[in-house]
């Protein structure tokens, strides 16, 4: 729980720094919210049931439908761009494995009301900072950036109709995991694909880097594709300007398993490739309207807590003690306790974290407890100190001791902590 709180604290602070407002929604939603867009893997993973009133309901497997419903209902009253975030628990009936559970938390961040790639720049910068905030670097993780819009234009140029194109996106989503077998679902629905077109699909799928992308697009000779490259350049330029270019790789092998995405999509992975995705997101311009709201462009992402925690552990980036006190009071005896408790209270009123032994024990035991608590300072209330109206402060790091007049304690503790 301490680890989780630590992670949430950093995510929440980061979202505030980026100017996002926090929201939450209900854990239980009408089943319909998740079944309107058919074909997603997520639908097979719903924890759904009929409630006592005969309504079909489901625990939420993700936040995006809920937030679309909320924003859609209030869209006209909200100042745009709408920048919202949440930290919440989700439920999916998945096969449990490393980094995958049936309940887990996500940090969700979304921007509504901005159609241009500026929204993607802002969100990818936020995603990067949510990971860097723990000490992770460009050597630890990277973001694969792709584009469903570009894929759809490309497939159209190759002569696929819309249903076929959607089926191809399903193939691409699975190709990395299962290779050629991914084409089976297409063959079953639409018949075998000719080798030329298959080769062209594999060519775009293999694209890594903007130069390779430009080359493949030039060959396809489609106006829509060429126009889309301008958005790509604007996005990559914005990411460079934001100082996060080094974290982002152009990689058309990603399309995302959720079918509501309509444009740029991205996923974050650890560089070593030991873990499943850390985060995923993209643009979904049609979804707010689908849930009864106005036409409102939207883009967002979610980071999961499970893979993220595994990565921090593997890199040794979790602090050993999450909530160490600033100071620990070591109290000589009942006579000294009155003064000590008064000081504990005073320091706490000043928002300093202070702990002390509830029961009187030997000095040695109390020092041991002070050390184990992770406190930076021990405040020592011996008989002689109390008699002289001073408190002895020991730095538990270097063992240095100072004595301060009792009435200057708060100031002295602050100074020693550097605050
Ligand atoms: P997603 O890719 O399904 O996207 O999930 C995002 C992240 O949540 C994953 O990368 C993973 O870290 C974590 N996650 C998902 N399922 C599980 C699980 N069963 N156990 C542990 N962690 C899991 C979405 O959910 C989209 N709604 C994200 C989004 C927000 N798109 C736009 N806005």
Short mmCIF file of C-alpha atoms and ligand atoms in Angstrom, two decimals:
data_model
loop_
_atom_site.label_atom_id
_atom_site.label_comp_id
_atom_site.label_asym_id
_atom_site.label_seq_id
_atom_site.Cartn_x
_atom_site.Cartn_y
_atom_site.Cartn_z
CA UNK A 1 0.00 0.00 0.00
CA UNK A 2 2.90 2.36 0.82
CA UNK A 3 4.45 1.65 -2.58
CA UNK A 4 1.15 2.23 -4.33
CA UNK A 5 0.55 5.51 -2.47
CA UNK A 6 4.04 6.67 -3.35
CA UNK A 7 3.41 5.98 -7.05
CA UNK A 8 0.01 7.69 -6.99
CA UNK A 9 1.43 10.71 -5.16
CA UNK A 10 4.03 11.30 -7.88
CA UNK A 11 1.49 10.77 -10.70
CA UNK A 12 -0.99 13.15 -9.08
CA UNK A 13 1.63 15.85 -8.51
CA UNK A 14 2.84 15.51 -12.09
CA UNK A 15 -0.68 15.84 -13.50
CA UNK A 16 -1.19 19.02 -11.44
CA UNK A 17 2.11 20.44 -12.69
CA UNK A 18 0.80 19.91 -16.25
CA UNK A 19 -2.51 21.66 -15.46
CA UNK A 20 -4.81 18.60 -15.45
CA UNK A 21 -7.91 18.49 -13.21
CA UNK A 22 -8.76 15.36 -11.25
CA UNK A 23 -12.09 13.51 -11.64
CA UNK A 24 -13.54 10.11 -10.77
CA UNK A 25 -16.50 8.07 -11.97
CA UNK A 26 -18.55 5.11 -10.77
CA UNK A 27 -16.98 1.63 -10.53
CA UNK A 28 -20.23 0.07 -11.77
CA UNK A 29 -21.57 1.05 -15.19
CA UNK A 30 -24.34 -0.13 -17.54
CA UNK A 31 -23.02 -3.09 -19.53
CA UNK A 32 -24.10 -1.27 -22.67
CA UNK A 33 -21.33 1.27 -22.20
CA UNK A 34 -18.81 -1.41 -23.18
CA UNK A 35 -20.74 -3.45 -25.71
CA UNK A 36 -21.66 -0.72 -28.19
CA UNK A 37 -18.38 -1.01 -30.03
CA UNK A 38 -18.15 -4.67 -30.90
CA UNK A 39 -15.08 -6.77 -31.52
CA UNK A 40 -12.79 -5.59 -28.73
CA UNK A 41 -10.88 -8.09 -26.68
CA UNK A 42 -11.91 -6.12 -23.62
CA UNK A 43 -15.55 -7.17 -24.11
CA UNK A 44 -14.70 -10.81 -23.47
CA UNK A 45 -13.03 -9.75 -20.21
CA UNK A 46 -15.92 -7.94 -18.56
CA UNK A 47 -16.97 -8.65 -15.00
CA UNK A 48 -20.66 -8.25 -15.79
CA UNK A 49 -23.87 -9.40 -14.11
CA UNK A 50 -27.58 -8.68 -13.75
CA UNK A 51 -28.39 -6.53 -10.71
CA UNK A 52 -31.42 -6.90 -8.40
CA UNK A 53 -33.43 -4.57 -10.62
CA UNK A 54 -32.77 -6.74 -13.68
CA UNK A 55 -30.28 -4.27 -15.19
CA UNK A 56 -27.23 -5.54 -17.06
CA UNK A 57 -24.22 -3.94 -15.40
CA UNK A 58 -20.44 -4.32 -15.43
CA UNK A 59 -17.47 -3.35 -13.30
CA UNK A 60 -15.42 -0.86 -15.29
CA UNK A 61 -12.59 -2.43 -17.33
CA UNK A 62 -11.23 0.99 -18.36
CA UNK A 63 -12.03 4.68 -17.88
CA UNK A 64 -12.40 5.94 -21.45
CA UNK A 65 -16.14 5.22 -21.97
CA UNK A 66 -16.97 6.68 -18.54
CA UNK A 67 -14.99 9.86 -19.08
CA UNK A 68 -16.54 10.31 -22.53
CA UNK A 69 -19.99 10.04 -20.97
CA UNK A 70 -19.12 12.54 -18.20
CA UNK A 71 -17.46 15.08 -20.49
CA UNK A 72 -20.15 14.64 -23.15
CA UNK A 73 -22.90 15.49 -20.65
CA UNK A 74 -21.20 18.72 -19.51
CA UNK A 75 -19.25 19.61 -22.65
CA UNK A 76 -20.79 23.02 -23.16
CA UNK A 77 -20.19 24.12 -19.58
CA UNK A 78 -16.53 23.09 -19.54
CA UNK A 79 -13.67 25.39 -20.54
CA UNK A 80 -11.65 23.99 -23.43
CA UNK A 81 -9.28 22.37 -23.81
CA UNK A 82 -10.59 20.02 -21.13
CA UNK A 83 -7.55 18.43 -19.44
CA UNK A 84 -8.64 15.73 -16.98
CA UNK A 85 -6.91 12.95 -15.08
CA UNK A 86 -7.89 10.19 -12.65
CA UNK A 87 -6.33 7.43 -10.61
CA UNK A 88 -8.76 4.54 -10.26
CA UNK A 89 -9.23 0.77 -10.01
CA UNK A 90 -10.34 -1.40 -12.92
CA UNK A 91 -11.49 -4.99 -13.38
CA UNK A 92 -10.84 -7.34 -16.29
CA UNK A 93 -11.41 -11.07 -16.34
CA UNK A 94 -7.95 -11.85 -17.75
CA UNK A 95 -5.63 -14.81 -17.51
CA UNK A 96 -3.44 -13.67 -14.64
CA UNK A 97 0.28 -13.46 -15.25
CA UNK A 98 3.27 -11.27 -14.45
CA UNK A 99 2.09 -7.69 -14.64
CA UNK A 100 -1.50 -8.67 -15.49
CA UNK A 101 -4.19 -8.98 -12.86
CA UNK A 102 -7.97 -9.08 -12.67
CA UNK A 103 -8.01 -5.85 -10.75
CA UNK A 104 -5.43 -3.15 -11.17
CA UNK A 105 -5.09 0.61 -11.10
CA UNK A 106 -4.57 3.04 -13.93
CA UNK A 107 -3.57 6.66 -14.15
CA UNK A 108 -5.70 8.09 -16.97
CA UNK A 109 -5.08 11.47 -18.61
CA UNK A 110 -7.16 12.82 -21.48
CA UNK A 111 -7.58 16.07 -23.42
CA UNK A 112 -10.93 16.94 -25.00
CA UNK A 113 -11.57 19.73 -27.49
CA UNK A 114 -8.26 19.89 -29.35
CA UNK A 115 -8.10 18.28 -32.78
CA UNK A 116 -4.47 19.12 -33.62
CA UNK A 117 -1.34 17.17 -32.65
CA UNK A 118 -0.64 19.77 -29.93
CA UNK A 119 -2.82 17.62 -27.65
CA UNK A 120 -0.71 14.55 -28.39
CA UNK A 121 2.45 16.56 -27.62
CA UNK A 122 1.06 17.62 -24.24
CA UNK A 123 -0.05 14.08 -23.33
CA UNK A 124 3.10 12.31 -24.44
CA UNK A 125 5.12 14.89 -22.48
CA UNK A 126 2.95 14.13 -19.43
CA UNK A 127 3.37 10.37 -19.92
CA UNK A 128 7.15 10.75 -20.12
CA UNK A 129 7.22 12.91 -16.97
CA UNK A 130 5.03 10.42 -15.07
CA UNK A 131 7.81 7.86 -15.63
CA UNK A 132 10.81 10.19 -15.32
CA UNK A 133 9.44 11.45 -12.00
CA UNK A 134 10.66 8.18 -10.45
CA UNK A 135 14.16 8.40 -11.88
CA UNK A 136 13.52 6.30 -15.01
CA UNK A 137 15.47 7.53 -18.05
CA UNK A 138 15.43 7.12 -21.83
CA UNK A 139 17.57 4.04 -21.23
CA UNK A 140 14.80 2.42 -19.21
CA UNK A 141 11.71 3.04 -21.34
CA UNK A 142 10.51 4.33 -24.69
CA UNK A 143 7.26 5.18 -26.41
CA UNK A 144 6.27 3.56 -29.69
CA UNK A 145 4.30 6.03 -31.79
CA UNK A 146 2.04 4.92 -34.59
CA UNK A 147 -1.05 6.05 -36.47
CA UNK A 148 -4.30 4.19 -37.20
CA UNK A 149 -5.35 7.00 -39.51
CA UNK A 150 -2.28 6.53 -41.65
CA UNK A 151 -2.82 2.78 -41.63
CA UNK A 152 -6.41 3.20 -42.83
CA UNK A 153 -5.37 5.57 -45.67
CA UNK A 154 -2.65 3.11 -46.64
CA UNK A 155 -5.03 0.15 -46.68
CA UNK A 156 -7.52 2.17 -48.70
CA UNK A 157 -4.77 2.94 -51.23
CA UNK A 158 -4.11 -0.82 -51.41
CA UNK A 159 -7.78 -1.35 -52.30
CA UNK A 160 -9.15 -2.78 -49.05
CA UNK A 161 -12.73 -1.84 -48.16
CA UNK A 162 -13.52 -0.58 -44.64
CA UNK A 163 -14.43 -3.94 -43.12
CA UNK A 164 -11.31 -5.54 -44.55
CA UNK A 165 -9.16 -2.67 -43.34
CA UNK A 166 -10.49 -3.06 -39.78
CA UNK A 167 -9.72 -6.76 -39.98
CA UNK A 168 -6.16 -5.97 -41.12
CA UNK A 169 -5.71 -3.71 -38.07
CA UNK A 170 -6.59 -6.73 -35.95
CA UNK A 171 -3.89 -8.70 -37.79
CA UNK A 172 -1.30 -5.99 -37.17
CA UNK A 173 -2.20 -5.85 -33.48
CA UNK A 174 -1.42 -9.57 -33.14
CA UNK A 175 1.42 -9.89 -35.67
CA UNK A 176 4.25 -9.16 -33.25
CA UNK A 177 3.06 -11.83 -30.83
CA UNK A 178 2.06 -14.66 -33.18
CA UNK A 179 3.60 -13.82 -36.56
CA UNK A 180 1.98 -15.12 -39.75
CA UNK A 181 -0.79 -16.87 -37.81
CA UNK A 182 -2.24 -13.39 -37.22
CA UNK A 183 -3.47 -13.40 -40.84
CA UNK A 184 -5.79 -16.35 -40.14
CA UNK A 185 -8.57 -14.12 -38.80
CA UNK A 186 -8.49 -12.06 -42.02
CA UNK A 187 -8.49 -15.16 -44.23
CA UNK A 188 -11.45 -16.62 -42.35
CA UNK A 189 -13.53 -13.46 -42.81
CA UNK A 190 -12.46 -12.25 -46.25
CA UNK A 191 -10.58 -15.06 -48.00
CA UNK A 192 -6.81 -15.34 -48.49
CA UNK A 193 -4.89 -12.13 -49.07
CA UNK A 194 -2.75 -11.86 -52.21
CA UNK A 195 0.99 -11.90 -51.61
CA UNK A 196 1.66 -8.43 -53.07
CA UNK A 197 -0.69 -6.73 -50.67
CA UNK A 198 0.52 -8.81 -47.78
CA UNK A 199 4.10 -7.76 -48.56
CA UNK A 200 3.02 -4.10 -48.64
CA UNK A 201 1.34 -4.47 -45.25
CA UNK A 202 4.47 -6.07 -43.82
CA UNK A 203 6.53 -3.22 -45.28
CA UNK A 204 4.59 -0.56 -43.33
CA UNK A 205 4.48 -2.77 -40.26
CA UNK A 206 8.27 -2.89 -40.24
CA UNK A 207 8.65 0.90 -40.45
CA UNK A 208 10.80 2.35 -37.68
CA UNK A 209 11.68 6.02 -38.02
CA UNK A 210 10.24 8.95 -39.92
CA UNK A 211 12.57 8.53 -42.93
CA UNK A 212 11.42 4.96 -43.52
CA UNK A 213 7.82 6.13 -43.11
CA UNK A 214 8.26 8.89 -45.70
CA UNK A 215 9.77 6.37 -48.12
CA UNK A 216 6.87 3.92 -47.81
CA UNK A 217 4.31 6.74 -48.12
CA UNK A 218 6.06 8.14 -51.23
CA UNK A 219 5.80 4.71 -52.87
CA UNK A 220 2.10 4.43 -52.13
CA UNK A 221 1.44 7.69 -54.00
CA UNK A 222 -1.76 8.65 -52.13
CA UNK A 223 -2.65 12.29 -51.47
CA UNK A 224 -4.29 11.50 -48.14
CA UNK A 225 -1.15 9.75 -46.96
CA UNK A 226 1.09 12.60 -48.03
CA UNK A 227 -1.16 15.09 -46.23
CA UNK A 228 -1.03 12.99 -43.09
CA UNK A 229 2.76 13.24 -43.05
CA UNK A 230 2.39 16.97 -42.26
CA UNK A 231 0.64 16.02 -38.99
CA UNK A 232 3.47 13.62 -38.25
CA UNK A 233 6.07 16.33 -38.72
CA UNK A 234 4.11 18.74 -36.49
CA UNK A 235 3.84 16.08 -33.78
CA UNK A 236 7.50 15.06 -33.89
CA UNK A 237 8.57 18.74 -33.96
CA UNK A 238 6.42 19.48 -30.91
CA UNK A 239 7.84 16.49 -29.03
CA UNK A 240 11.39 17.64 -29.79
CA UNK A 241 10.56 21.17 -28.59
CA UNK A 242 9.12 19.71 -25.38
CA UNK A 243 12.38 17.86 -24.80
CA UNK A 244 10.90 14.37 -25.03
CA UNK A 245 12.00 13.43 -28.56
CA UNK A 246 14.58 10.97 -27.24
CA UNK A 247 11.81 8.91 -25.60
CA UNK A 248 9.70 8.47 -28.73
CA UNK A 249 10.21 6.00 -31.60
CA UNK A 250 8.21 6.06 -34.81
CA UNK A 251 7.00 2.48 -35.06
CA UNK A 252 4.09 1.45 -37.28
CA UNK A 253 3.97 -2.02 -35.70
CA UNK A 254 1.59 -0.68 -33.02
CA UNK A 255 -2.15 -0.18 -33.70
CA UNK A 256 -3.66 -0.92 -30.22
CA UNK A 257 -6.30 -3.53 -29.47
CA UNK A 258 -9.13 -1.08 -28.70
CA UNK A 259 -11.12 -0.26 -31.80
CA UNK A 260 -12.22 3.27 -30.83
CA UNK A 261 -8.89 4.89 -31.72
CA UNK A 262 -9.02 7.09 -34.81
CA UNK A 263 -5.56 8.65 -35.20
CA UNK A 264 -2.17 8.64 -33.51
CA UNK A 265 -1.70 5.78 -31.05
CA UNK A 266 1.18 5.09 -28.69
CA UNK A 267 2.41 2.56 -26.17
CA UNK A 268 5.18 2.75 -23.57
CA UNK A 269 7.51 -0.20 -22.98
CA UNK A 270 10.58 -0.94 -20.93
CA UNK A 271 13.68 -0.97 -23.14
CA UNK A 272 14.75 -4.43 -22.05
CA UNK A 273 11.46 -5.83 -23.27
CA UNK A 274 10.96 -7.98 -20.17
CA UNK A 275 7.52 -6.58 -19.39
CA UNK A 276 4.20 -6.09 -21.10
CA UNK A 277 3.13 -2.55 -21.97
CA UNK A 278 3.52 0.07 -19.26
CA UNK A 279 1.00 2.45 -20.81
CA UNK A 280 -1.12 2.90 -23.89
CA UNK A 281 -3.30 5.51 -25.51
CA UNK A 282 -4.25 7.45 -28.57
CA UNK A 283 -6.79 9.65 -30.28
CA UNK A 284 -10.49 8.76 -30.29
CA UNK A 285 -12.38 11.57 -32.00
CA UNK A 286 -15.73 9.74 -32.41
CA UNK A 287 -16.34 8.37 -28.95
CA UNK A 288 -17.86 11.35 -27.10
CA UNK A 289 -20.55 11.66 -29.78
CA UNK A 290 -21.16 7.89 -29.62
CA UNK A 291 -22.01 8.29 -25.93
CA UNK A 292 -24.55 11.02 -26.63
CA UNK A 293 -22.29 14.08 -26.39
CA UNK A 294 -21.33 16.63 -29.02
CA UNK A 295 -18.60 16.04 -31.62
CA UNK A 296 -15.54 16.50 -29.47
CA UNK A 297 -12.04 15.51 -30.50
CA UNK A 298 -10.23 13.59 -27.77
CA UNK A 299 -6.93 11.95 -27.02
CA UNK A 300 -5.57 10.25 -23.90
CA UNK A 301 -3.62 7.44 -22.33
CA UNK A 302 -3.48 5.21 -19.27
CA UNK A 303 -0.53 3.88 -17.27
CA UNK A 304 -1.09 0.64 -15.37
CA UNK A 305 0.28 0.25 -11.84
CA UNK A 306 1.35 -3.41 -12.06
CA UNK A 307 3.96 -3.43 -14.82
CA UNK A 308 5.10 -0.04 -13.63
CA UNK A 309 5.79 -1.26 -10.11
CA UNK A 310 7.68 -4.29 -11.50
CA UNK A 311 9.87 -1.95 -13.56
CA UNK A 312 10.64 0.34 -10.60
CA UNK A 313 11.54 -2.72 -8.49
CA UNK A 314 13.79 -4.11 -11.21
CA UNK A 315 15.63 -0.79 -11.51
CA UNK A 316 15.91 -0.32 -7.72
CA UNK A 317 13.93 2.91 -7.91
CA UNK A 318 11.53 2.29 -5.04
CA UNK A 319 12.60 3.98 -1.80
CA UNK A 320 13.07 1.42 1.01
CA UNK A 321 11.00 3.41 3.47
CA UNK A 322 8.11 5.26 1.87
CA UNK A 323 6.92 7.40 4.73
CA UNK A 324 9.78 7.97 7.14
CA UNK A 325 9.17 10.59 9.84
CA UNK A 326 11.30 13.72 9.78
CA UNK A 327 12.08 13.33 13.46
CA UNK A 328 11.66 10.75 16.23
CA UNK A 329 11.44 11.80 19.89
CA UNK A 330 13.51 9.80 22.37
CA UNK A 331 12.11 10.38 25.85
CA UNK A 332 14.00 9.80 29.13
CA UNK A 333 11.09 9.08 31.48
CA UNK A 334 7.59 10.11 32.59
CA UNK A 335 8.87 13.46 33.90
CA UNK A 336 10.26 14.41 30.47
CA UNK A 337 7.25 13.12 28.58
CA UNK A 338 5.04 16.17 29.20
CA UNK A 339 7.49 18.55 27.55
CA UNK A 340 8.23 16.07 24.76
CA UNK A 341 4.55 15.60 23.85
CA UNK A 342 4.06 19.37 23.79
CA UNK A 343 6.90 19.61 21.26
CA UNK A 344 5.62 16.69 19.20
CA UNK A 345 2.33 18.53 18.90
CA UNK A 346 4.01 21.84 18.02
CA UNK A 347 6.14 20.25 15.31
CA UNK A 348 3.13 18.43 13.84
CA UNK A 349 1.16 21.70 13.74
CA UNK A 350 4.04 23.00 11.62
CA UNK A 351 3.46 20.03 9.23
CA UNK A 352 6.65 18.23 10.25
CA UNK A 353 6.35 14.45 10.43
CA UNK A 354 7.15 13.38 13.98
CA UNK A 355 6.86 10.05 15.74
CA UNK A 356 7.61 8.90 19.30
CA UNK A 357 7.22 5.75 21.46
CA UNK A 358 3.70 5.50 22.88
CA UNK A 359 4.96 3.45 25.85
CA UNK A 360 7.97 4.35 27.95
CA UNK A 361 10.91 2.02 27.13
CA UNK A 362 14.68 2.04 27.69
CA UNK A 363 16.73 4.75 25.89
CA UNK A 364 18.60 2.17 23.82
CA UNK A 365 15.39 0.63 22.54
CA UNK A 366 14.05 4.04 21.59
CA UNK A 367 17.20 4.91 19.60
CA UNK A 368 16.87 1.60 17.78
CA UNK A 369 13.23 2.41 16.94
CA UNK A 370 14.29 5.90 15.79
CA UNK A 371 16.88 4.38 13.43
CA UNK A 372 14.46 1.78 12.07
CA UNK A 373 11.77 4.38 11.44
CA UNK A 374 14.00 6.03 8.83
CA UNK A 375 13.78 9.38 10.64
CA UNK A 376 16.47 11.90 9.79
CA UNK A 377 16.65 13.35 13.29
CA UNK A 378 16.30 12.11 16.87
CA UNK A 379 15.01 14.65 19.39
CA UNK A 380 16.46 13.71 22.75
CA UNK A 381 14.63 14.54 25.99
CA UNK A 382 16.99 13.44 28.78
CA UNK A 383 16.72 14.61 32.37
CA UNK A 384 19.62 17.07 32.01
CA UNK A 385 18.34 18.58 28.72
CA UNK A 386 14.87 19.17 30.13
CA UNK A 387 16.35 20.71 33.30
CA UNK A 388 18.36 23.16 31.15
CA UNK A 389 15.41 24.03 28.86
CA UNK A 390 17.09 22.62 25.75
CA UNK A 391 16.48 19.76 23.31
CA UNK A 392 19.37 17.72 21.97
CA UNK A 393 19.00 16.93 18.25
CA UNK A 394 21.00 14.08 16.77
CA UNK A 395 21.37 13.74 13.02
CA UNK A 396 20.79 10.01 12.57
CA UNK A 397 22.79 10.06 9.35
CA UNK A 398 26.15 11.41 10.53
CA UNK A 399 25.64 11.23 14.30
CA UNK A 400 26.25 14.98 14.80
CA UNK A 401 24.51 16.48 17.83
CA UNK A 402 23.35 20.03 18.52
CA UNK A 403 21.46 21.55 21.41
CA UNK A 404 18.77 24.16 20.85
CA UNK A 405 16.64 26.19 23.27
CA UNK A 406 13.23 24.52 23.57
CA UNK A 407 11.36 27.57 22.19
CA UNK A 408 13.44 27.51 18.96
CA UNK A 409 12.83 23.85 18.22
CA UNK A 410 10.57 24.19 15.17
CA UNK A 411 12.97 26.60 13.48
CA UNK A 412 16.01 24.45 14.29
CA UNK A 413 14.38 21.25 13.01
CA UNK A 414 13.36 22.99 9.79
CA UNK A 415 16.87 24.26 9.29
CA UNK A 416 18.42 20.84 9.87
CA UNK A 417 15.99 19.29 7.38
CA UNK A 418 16.78 22.05 4.87
CA UNK A 419 13.16 23.30 4.67
P1 LIG B 1 -5.07 -0.38 -22.25
O1 LIG B 1 -3.91 -0.53 -23.18
O2 LIG B 1 -6.11 -1.41 -22.26
O3 LIG B 1 -5.70 1.05 -22.55
O4 LIG B 1 -4.50 -0.25 -20.77
C1 LIG B 1 -3.51 0.70 -20.43
C2 LIG B 1 -2.51 0.09 -19.46
O5 LIG B 1 -3.21 -0.46 -18.34
C3 LIG B 1 -1.73 -1.08 -20.03
O6 LIG B 1 -0.60 -0.65 -20.77
C4 LIG B 1 -1.35 -1.84 -18.78
O7 LIG B 1 -0.19 -1.25 -18.16
C5 LIG B 1 -2.53 -1.59 -17.86
N1 LIG B 1 -3.41 -2.79 -17.87
C6 LIG B 1 -4.39 -3.11 -18.74
N2 LIG B 1 -4.97 -4.29 -18.41
C7 LIG B 1 -4.34 -4.72 -17.29
C8 LIG B 1 -4.46 -5.87 -16.44
N3 LIG B 1 -5.37 -6.81 -16.66
N4 LIG B 1 -3.63 -5.97 -15.37
C9 LIG B 1 -2.71 -5.02 -15.12
N5 LIG B 1 -2.55 -3.92 -15.88
C10 LIG B 1 -3.34 -3.77 -16.94
C11 LIG B 1 -6.82 1.54 -21.95
O8 LIG B 1 -7.30 1.07 -20.95
C12 LIG B 1 -7.32 2.83 -22.55
N6 LIG B 1 -8.63 3.10 -21.96
C13 LIG B 1 -6.33 3.93 -22.29
C14 LIG B 1 -6.80 5.27 -22.77
C15 LIG B 1 -7.10 6.36 -22.01
N7 LIG B 1 -6.97 5.62 -24.03
C16 LIG B 1 -7.40 6.87 -24.09
N8 LIG B 1 -7.49 7.33 -22.86
#
